[in-house]
XYZ file of N, CA, C and O in Angstrom:
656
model
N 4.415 8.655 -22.678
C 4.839 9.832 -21.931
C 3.777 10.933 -21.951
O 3.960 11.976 -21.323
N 2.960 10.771 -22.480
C 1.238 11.660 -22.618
C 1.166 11.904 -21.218
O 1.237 13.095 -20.916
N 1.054 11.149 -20.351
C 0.034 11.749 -19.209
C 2.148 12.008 -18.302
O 1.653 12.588 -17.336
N 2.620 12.011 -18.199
C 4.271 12.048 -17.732
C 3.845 13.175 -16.095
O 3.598 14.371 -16.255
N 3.834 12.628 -14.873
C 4.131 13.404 -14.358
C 5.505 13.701 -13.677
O 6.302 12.859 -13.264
N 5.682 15.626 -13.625
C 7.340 15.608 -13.395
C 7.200 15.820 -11.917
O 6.174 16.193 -11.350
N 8.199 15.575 -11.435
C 8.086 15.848 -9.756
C 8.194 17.673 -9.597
O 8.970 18.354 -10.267
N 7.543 18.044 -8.897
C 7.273 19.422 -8.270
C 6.823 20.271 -9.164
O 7.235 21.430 -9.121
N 5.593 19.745 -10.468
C 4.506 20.482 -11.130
C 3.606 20.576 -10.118
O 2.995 21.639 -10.228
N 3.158 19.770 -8.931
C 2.154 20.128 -8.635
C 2.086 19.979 -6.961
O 3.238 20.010 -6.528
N 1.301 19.858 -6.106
C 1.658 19.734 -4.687
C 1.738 18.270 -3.717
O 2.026 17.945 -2.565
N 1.321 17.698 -4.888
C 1.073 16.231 -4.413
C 2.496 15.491 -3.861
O 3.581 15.881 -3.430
N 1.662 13.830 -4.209
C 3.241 13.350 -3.991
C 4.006 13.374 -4.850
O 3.659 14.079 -5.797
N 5.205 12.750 -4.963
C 5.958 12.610 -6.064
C 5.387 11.507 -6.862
O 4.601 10.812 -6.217
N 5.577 11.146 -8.136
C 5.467 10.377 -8.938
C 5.695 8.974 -8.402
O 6.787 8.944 -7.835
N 5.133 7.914 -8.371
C 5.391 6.342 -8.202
C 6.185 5.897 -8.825
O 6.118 6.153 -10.027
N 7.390 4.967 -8.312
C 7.943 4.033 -9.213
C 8.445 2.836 -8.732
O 8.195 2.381 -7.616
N 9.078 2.379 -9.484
C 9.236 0.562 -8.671
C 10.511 0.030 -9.650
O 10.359 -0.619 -10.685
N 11.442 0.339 -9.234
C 12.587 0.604 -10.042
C 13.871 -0.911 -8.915
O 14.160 -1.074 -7.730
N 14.250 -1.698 -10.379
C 15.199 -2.606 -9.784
C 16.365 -2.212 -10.150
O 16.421 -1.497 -11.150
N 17.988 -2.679 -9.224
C 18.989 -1.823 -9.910
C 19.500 -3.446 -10.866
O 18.765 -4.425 -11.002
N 20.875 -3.314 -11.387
C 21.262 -4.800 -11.725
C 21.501 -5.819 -10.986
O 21.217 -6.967 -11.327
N 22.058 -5.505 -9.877
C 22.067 -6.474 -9.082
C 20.944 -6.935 -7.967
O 21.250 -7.581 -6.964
N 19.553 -6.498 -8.290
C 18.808 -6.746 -7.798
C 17.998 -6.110 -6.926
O 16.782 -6.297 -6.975
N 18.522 -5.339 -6.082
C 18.145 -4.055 -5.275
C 16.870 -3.338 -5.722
O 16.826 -2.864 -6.857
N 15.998 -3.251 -5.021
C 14.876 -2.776 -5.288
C 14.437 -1.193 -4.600
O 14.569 -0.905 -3.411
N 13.989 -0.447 -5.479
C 13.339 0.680 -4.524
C 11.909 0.939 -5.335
O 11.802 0.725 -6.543
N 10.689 1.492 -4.393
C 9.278 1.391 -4.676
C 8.815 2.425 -3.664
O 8.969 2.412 -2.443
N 8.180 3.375 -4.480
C 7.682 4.757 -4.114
C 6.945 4.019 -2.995
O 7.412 4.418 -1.928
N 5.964 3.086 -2.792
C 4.982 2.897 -2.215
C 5.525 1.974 -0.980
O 4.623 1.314 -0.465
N 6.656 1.819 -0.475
C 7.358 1.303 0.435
C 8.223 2.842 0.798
O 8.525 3.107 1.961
N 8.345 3.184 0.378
C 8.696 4.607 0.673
C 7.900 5.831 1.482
O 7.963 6.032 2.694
N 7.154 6.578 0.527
C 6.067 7.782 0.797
C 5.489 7.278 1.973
O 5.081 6.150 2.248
N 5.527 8.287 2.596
C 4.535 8.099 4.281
C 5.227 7.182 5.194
O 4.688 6.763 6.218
N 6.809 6.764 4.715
C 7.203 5.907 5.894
C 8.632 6.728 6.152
O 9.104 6.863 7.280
N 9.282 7.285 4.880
C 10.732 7.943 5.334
C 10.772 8.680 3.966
O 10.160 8.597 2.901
N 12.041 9.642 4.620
C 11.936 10.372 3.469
C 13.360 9.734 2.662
O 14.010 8.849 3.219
N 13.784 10.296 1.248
C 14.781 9.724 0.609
C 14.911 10.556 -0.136
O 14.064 11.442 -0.254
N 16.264 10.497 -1.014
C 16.976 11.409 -1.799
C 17.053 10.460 -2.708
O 17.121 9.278 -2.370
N 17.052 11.015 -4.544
C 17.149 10.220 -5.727
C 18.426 11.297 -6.348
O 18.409 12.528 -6.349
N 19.215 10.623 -6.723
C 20.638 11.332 -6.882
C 20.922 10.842 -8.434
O 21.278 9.706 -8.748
N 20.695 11.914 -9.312
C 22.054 11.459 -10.818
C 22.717 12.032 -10.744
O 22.877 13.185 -10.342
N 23.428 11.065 -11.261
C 25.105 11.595 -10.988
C 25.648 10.562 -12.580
O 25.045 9.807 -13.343
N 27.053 11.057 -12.482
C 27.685 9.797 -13.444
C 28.911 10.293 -13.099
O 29.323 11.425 -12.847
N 29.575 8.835 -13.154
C 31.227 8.915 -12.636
C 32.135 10.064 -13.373
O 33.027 10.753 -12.879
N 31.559 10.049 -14.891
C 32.821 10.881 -15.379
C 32.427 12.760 -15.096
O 32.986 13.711 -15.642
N 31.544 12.785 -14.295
C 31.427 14.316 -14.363
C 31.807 14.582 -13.111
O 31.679 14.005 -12.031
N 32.540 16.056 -13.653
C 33.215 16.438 -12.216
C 32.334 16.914 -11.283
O 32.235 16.327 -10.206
N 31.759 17.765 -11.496
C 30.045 18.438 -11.117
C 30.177 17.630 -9.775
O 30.744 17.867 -8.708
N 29.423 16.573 -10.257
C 28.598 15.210 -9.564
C 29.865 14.866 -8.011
O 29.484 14.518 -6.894
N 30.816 15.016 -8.277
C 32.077 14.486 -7.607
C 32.047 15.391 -6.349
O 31.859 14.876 -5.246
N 32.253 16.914 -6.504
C 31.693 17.845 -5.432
C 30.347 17.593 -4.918
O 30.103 17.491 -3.716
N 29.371 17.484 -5.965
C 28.116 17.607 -5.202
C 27.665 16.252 -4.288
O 26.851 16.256 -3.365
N 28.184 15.460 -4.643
C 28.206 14.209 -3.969
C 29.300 14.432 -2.362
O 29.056 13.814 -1.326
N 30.220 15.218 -2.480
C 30.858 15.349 -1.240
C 30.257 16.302 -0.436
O 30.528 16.230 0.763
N 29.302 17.417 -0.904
C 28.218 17.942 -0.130
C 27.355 16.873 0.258
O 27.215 16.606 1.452
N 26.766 16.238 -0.632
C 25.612 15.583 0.203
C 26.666 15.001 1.432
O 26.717 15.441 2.581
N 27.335 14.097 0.968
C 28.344 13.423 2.018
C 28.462 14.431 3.183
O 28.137 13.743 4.150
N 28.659 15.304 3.507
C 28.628 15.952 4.706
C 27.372 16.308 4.876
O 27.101 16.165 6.068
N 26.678 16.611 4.415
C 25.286 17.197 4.656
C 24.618 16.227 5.785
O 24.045 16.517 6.835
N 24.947 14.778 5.087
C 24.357 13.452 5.602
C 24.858 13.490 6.865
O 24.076 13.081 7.723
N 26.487 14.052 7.439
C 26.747 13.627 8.536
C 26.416 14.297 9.068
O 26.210 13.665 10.104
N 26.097 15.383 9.284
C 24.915 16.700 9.917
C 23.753 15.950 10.590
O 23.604 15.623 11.768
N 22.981 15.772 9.525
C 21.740 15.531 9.745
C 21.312 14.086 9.914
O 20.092 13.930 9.957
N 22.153 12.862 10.031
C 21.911 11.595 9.987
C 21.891 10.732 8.411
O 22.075 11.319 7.344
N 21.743 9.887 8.478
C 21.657 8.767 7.609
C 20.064 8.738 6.491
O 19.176 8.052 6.998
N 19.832 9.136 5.651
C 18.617 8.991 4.805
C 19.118 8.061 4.091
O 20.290 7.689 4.143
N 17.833 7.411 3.026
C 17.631 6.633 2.128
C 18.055 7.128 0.402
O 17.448 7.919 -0.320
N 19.258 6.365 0.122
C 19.363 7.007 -1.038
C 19.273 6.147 -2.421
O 19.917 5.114 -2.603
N 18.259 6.803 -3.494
C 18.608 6.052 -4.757
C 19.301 6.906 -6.032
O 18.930 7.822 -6.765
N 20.323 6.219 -5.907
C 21.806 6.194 -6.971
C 20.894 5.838 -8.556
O 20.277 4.808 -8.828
N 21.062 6.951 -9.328
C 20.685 6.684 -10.741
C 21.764 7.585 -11.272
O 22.236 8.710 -11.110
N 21.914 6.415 -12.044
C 23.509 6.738 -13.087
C 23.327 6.662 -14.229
O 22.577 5.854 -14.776
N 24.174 7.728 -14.901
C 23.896 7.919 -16.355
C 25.121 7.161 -17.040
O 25.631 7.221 -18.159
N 25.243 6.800 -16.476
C 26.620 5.862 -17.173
C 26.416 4.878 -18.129
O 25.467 4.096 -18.194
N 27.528 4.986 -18.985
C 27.412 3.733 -19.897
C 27.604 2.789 -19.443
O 27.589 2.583 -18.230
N 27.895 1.753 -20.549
C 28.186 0.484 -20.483
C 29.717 0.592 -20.572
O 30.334 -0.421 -20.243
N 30.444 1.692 -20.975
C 32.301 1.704 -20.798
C 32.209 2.142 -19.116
O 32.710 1.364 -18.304
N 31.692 3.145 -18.734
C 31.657 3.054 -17.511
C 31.315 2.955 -16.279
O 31.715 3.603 -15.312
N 29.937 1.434 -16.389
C 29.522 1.239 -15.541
C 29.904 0.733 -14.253
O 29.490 1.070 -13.144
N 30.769 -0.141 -14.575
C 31.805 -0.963 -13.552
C 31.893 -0.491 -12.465
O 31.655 -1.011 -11.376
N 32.486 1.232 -12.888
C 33.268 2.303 -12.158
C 31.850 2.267 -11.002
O 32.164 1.900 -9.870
N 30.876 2.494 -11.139
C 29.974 3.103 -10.180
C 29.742 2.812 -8.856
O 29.391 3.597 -7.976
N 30.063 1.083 -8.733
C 29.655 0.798 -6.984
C 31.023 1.591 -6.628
O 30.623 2.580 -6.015
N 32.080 1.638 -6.684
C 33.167 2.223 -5.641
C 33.422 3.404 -5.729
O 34.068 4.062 -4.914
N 32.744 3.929 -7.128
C 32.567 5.430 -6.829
C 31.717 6.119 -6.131
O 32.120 7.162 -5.616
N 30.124 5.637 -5.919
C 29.046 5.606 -4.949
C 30.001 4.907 -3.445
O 30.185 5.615 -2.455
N 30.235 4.247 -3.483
C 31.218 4.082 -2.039
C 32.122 5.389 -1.533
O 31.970 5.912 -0.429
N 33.124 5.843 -2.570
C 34.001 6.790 -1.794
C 33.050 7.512 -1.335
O 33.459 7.706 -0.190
N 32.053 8.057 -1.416
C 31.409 9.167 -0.899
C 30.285 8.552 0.141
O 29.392 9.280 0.576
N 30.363 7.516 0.416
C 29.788 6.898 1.735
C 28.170 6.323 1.313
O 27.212 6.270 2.083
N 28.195 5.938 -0.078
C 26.319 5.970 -0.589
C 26.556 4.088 -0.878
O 26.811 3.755 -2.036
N 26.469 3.139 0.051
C 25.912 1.734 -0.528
C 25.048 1.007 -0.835
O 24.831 -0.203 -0.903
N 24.316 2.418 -1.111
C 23.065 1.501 -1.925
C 23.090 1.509 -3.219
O 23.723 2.389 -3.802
N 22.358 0.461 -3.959
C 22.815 -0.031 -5.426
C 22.123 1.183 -6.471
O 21.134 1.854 -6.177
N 22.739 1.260 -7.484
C 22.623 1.917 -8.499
C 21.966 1.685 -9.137
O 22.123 0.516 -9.490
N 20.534 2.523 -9.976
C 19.602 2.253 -10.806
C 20.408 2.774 -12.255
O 21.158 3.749 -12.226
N 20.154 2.007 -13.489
C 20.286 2.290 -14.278
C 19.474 3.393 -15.078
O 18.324 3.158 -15.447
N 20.315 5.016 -15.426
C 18.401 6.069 -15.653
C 18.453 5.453 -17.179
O 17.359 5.620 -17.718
N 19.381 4.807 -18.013
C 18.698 4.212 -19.439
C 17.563 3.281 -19.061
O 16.580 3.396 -19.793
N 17.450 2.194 -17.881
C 16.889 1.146 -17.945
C 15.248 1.725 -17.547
O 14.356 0.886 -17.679
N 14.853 3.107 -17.076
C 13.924 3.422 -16.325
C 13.688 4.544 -17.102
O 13.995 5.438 -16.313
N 13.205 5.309 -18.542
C 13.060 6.522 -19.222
C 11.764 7.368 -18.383
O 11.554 8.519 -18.002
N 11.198 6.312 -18.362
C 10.073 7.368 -17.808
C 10.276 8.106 -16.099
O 9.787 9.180 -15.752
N 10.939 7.386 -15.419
C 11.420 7.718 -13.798
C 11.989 8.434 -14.252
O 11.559 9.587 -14.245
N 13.192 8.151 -14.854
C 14.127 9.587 -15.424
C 13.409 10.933 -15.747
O 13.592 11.875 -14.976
N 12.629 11.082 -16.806
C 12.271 11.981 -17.162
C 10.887 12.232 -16.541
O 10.108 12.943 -17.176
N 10.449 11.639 -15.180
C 9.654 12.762 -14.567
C 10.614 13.150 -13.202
O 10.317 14.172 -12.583
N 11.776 12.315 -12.742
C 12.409 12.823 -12.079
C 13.484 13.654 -11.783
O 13.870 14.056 -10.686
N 14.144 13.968 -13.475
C 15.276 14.822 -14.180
C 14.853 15.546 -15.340
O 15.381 15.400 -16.442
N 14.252 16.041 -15.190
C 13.349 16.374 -16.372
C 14.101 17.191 -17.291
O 13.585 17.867 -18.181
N 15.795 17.080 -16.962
C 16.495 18.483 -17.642
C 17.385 17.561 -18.178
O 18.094 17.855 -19.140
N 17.414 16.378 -17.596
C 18.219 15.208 -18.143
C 19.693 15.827 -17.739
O 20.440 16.060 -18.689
N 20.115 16.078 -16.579
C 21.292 16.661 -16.593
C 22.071 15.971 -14.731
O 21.329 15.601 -13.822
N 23.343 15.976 -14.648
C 23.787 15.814 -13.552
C 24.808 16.585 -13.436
O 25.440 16.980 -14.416
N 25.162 16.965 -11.934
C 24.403 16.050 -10.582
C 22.730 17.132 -10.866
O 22.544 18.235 -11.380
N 21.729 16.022 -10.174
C 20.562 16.467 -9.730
C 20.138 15.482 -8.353
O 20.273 14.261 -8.422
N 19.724 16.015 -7.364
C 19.302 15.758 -6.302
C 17.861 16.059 -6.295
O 17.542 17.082 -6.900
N 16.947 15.392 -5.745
C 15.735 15.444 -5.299
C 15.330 15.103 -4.026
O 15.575 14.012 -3.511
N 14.757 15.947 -3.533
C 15.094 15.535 -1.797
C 13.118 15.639 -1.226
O 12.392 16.619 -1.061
N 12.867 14.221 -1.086
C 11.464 13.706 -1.056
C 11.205 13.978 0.398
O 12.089 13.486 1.100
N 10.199 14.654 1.122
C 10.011 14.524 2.392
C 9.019 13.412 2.804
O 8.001 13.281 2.124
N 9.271 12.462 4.040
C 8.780 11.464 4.404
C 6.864 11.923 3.929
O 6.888 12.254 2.743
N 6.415 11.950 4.099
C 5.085 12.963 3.644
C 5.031 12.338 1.951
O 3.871 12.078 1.630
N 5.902 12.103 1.009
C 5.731 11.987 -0.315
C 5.921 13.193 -1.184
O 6.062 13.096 -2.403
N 5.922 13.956 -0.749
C 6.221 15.399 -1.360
C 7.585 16.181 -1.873
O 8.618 16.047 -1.218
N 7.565 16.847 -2.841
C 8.795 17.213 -2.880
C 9.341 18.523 -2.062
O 8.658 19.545 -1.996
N 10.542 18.418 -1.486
C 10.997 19.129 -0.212
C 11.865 20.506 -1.179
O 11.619 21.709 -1.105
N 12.944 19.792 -2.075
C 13.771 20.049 -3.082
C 14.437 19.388 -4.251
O 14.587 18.198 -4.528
N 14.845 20.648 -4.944
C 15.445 19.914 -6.545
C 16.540 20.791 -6.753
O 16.457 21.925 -7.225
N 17.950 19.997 -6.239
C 19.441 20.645 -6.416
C 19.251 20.578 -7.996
O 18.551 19.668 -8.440
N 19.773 21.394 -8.777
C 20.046 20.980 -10.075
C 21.500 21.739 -10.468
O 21.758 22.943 -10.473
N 22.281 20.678 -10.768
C 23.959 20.993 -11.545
C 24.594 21.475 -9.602
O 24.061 21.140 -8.545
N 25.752 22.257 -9.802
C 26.409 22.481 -8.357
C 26.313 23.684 -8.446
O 26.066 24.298 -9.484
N 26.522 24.206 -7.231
C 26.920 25.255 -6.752
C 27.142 25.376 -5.499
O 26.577 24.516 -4.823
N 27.806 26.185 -4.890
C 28.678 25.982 -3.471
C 27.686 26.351 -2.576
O 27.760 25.679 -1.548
N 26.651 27.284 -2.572
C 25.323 27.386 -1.849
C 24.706 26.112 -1.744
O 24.016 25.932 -0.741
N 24.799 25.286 -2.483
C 23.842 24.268 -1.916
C 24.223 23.198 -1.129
O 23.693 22.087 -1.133
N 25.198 23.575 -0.424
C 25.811 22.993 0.879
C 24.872 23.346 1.951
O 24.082 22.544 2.449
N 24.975 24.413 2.241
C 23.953 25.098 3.412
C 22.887 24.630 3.161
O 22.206 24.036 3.997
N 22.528 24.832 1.854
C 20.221 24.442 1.824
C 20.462 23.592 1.701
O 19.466 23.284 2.355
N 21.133 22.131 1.326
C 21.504 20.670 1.348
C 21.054 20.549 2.953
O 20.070 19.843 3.173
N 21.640 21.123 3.966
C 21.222 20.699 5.248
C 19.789 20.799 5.806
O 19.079 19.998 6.413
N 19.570 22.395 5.278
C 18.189 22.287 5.689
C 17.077 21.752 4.774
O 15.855 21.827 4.899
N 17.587 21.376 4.134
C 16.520 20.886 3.181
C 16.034 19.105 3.953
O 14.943 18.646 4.290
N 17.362 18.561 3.978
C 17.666 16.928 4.262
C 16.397 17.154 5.540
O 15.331 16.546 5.452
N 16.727 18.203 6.822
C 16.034 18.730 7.980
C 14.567 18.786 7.570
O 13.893 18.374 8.514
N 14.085 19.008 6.911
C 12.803 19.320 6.503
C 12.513 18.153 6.051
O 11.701 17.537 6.742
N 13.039 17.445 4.789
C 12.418 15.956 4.388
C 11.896 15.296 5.626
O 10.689 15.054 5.639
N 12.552 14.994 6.580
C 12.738 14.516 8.270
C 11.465 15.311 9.283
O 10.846 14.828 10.230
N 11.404 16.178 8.898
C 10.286 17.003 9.899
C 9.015 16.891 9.564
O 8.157 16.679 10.421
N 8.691 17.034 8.101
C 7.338 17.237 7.408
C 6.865 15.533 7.985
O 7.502 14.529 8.303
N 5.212 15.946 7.888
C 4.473 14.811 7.744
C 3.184 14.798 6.809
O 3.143 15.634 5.907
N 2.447 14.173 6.918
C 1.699 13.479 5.943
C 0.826 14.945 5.470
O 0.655 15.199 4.277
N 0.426 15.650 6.326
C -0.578 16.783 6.309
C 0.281 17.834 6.296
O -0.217 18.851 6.779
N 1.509 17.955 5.873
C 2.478 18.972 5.598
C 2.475 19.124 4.356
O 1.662 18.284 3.971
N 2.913 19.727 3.363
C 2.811 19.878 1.799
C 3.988 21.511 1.719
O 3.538 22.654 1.639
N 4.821 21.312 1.748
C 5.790 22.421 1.005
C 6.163 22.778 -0.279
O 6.301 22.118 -1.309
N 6.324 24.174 0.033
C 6.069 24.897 -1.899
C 7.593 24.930 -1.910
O 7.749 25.247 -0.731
N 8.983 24.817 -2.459
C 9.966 24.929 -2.642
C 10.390 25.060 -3.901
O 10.090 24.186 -4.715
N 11.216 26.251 -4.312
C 10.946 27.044 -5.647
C 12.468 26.196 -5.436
O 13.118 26.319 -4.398
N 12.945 25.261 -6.675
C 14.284 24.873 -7.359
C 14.771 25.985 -7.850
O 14.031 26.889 -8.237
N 16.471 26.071 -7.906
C 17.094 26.948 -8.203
C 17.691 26.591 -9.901
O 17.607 25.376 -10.082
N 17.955 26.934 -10.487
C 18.139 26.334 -11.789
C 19.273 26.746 -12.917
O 19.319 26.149 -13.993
């Protein structure tokens, strides 16, 4: 963790990773960056937090269209089970990364180790935004933020101060 980069120390892209979930599902920064943008979401079933902020994104998404999302769950092993149909009620079917199975993604991509946290990557590789915990404001910048991941391109680079 010596050289650890966290996402939005610096202006670049985000950090690389190449992360499988259990059932196989793959996501890889480098199939990603410069082709679409995507959202990396912790969450865990038993927090209420996560339950609202997940029904923001859920509308946010129907606003602004359909993005790419990777599901990292802090869940145990008592309640992992729970996660594909809880990632379902809120309209997200893509598979769930384990953040125990991935420490270092975790901790350059949550660096507070806390949920819900949203990270919202603009197609470009860059970071757009960093929801951290809820709050009812981040419904509104949830939209324009998703809007911006979508707009920026490669020679775009945005400064976006996280709220915390």
């Amino acid at each position: 963790f010596r050289d650890l980069q966290i996402v939005g120390m610096d202006s670049g892209e985000v950090p690389s990773f190449e992360l499988t979930a259990p059932n196989g599902a793959q996501y890889s920064s480098q199939s990603l960056v410069g082709q679409q943008p995507f959202v990396t979401v912790f969450f865990a079933t038993w927090c209420d937090y996560c339950q609202v902020e997940l029904k923001a994104m859920q509308a946010a998404l129907a606003k602004t269209g359909p993005m790419r999302i990777i599901p990292v769950s802090v869940d145990g092993p008592e309640t992992w089970s729970k996660v594909p149909s809880y990632l379902a009620s809120f309209g997200i079917h893509d598979s769930a990364v384990r953040a125990s199975d991935y420490p270092r993604f975790s901790a350059s991509y949550d660096p507070f180790d806390t949920v819900p946290l949203l990270v919202i990557v603009g197609r470009h590789g860059g970071l757009v935004d960093c929801l951290v915990g809820y709050d009812p404001a981040h419904a509104e910048r949830l939209v324009a933020s998703l809007h911006r991941a979508r707009d920026v391109n490669a020679d775009t680079r945005l400064q976006i101060t996280a709220t915390f």
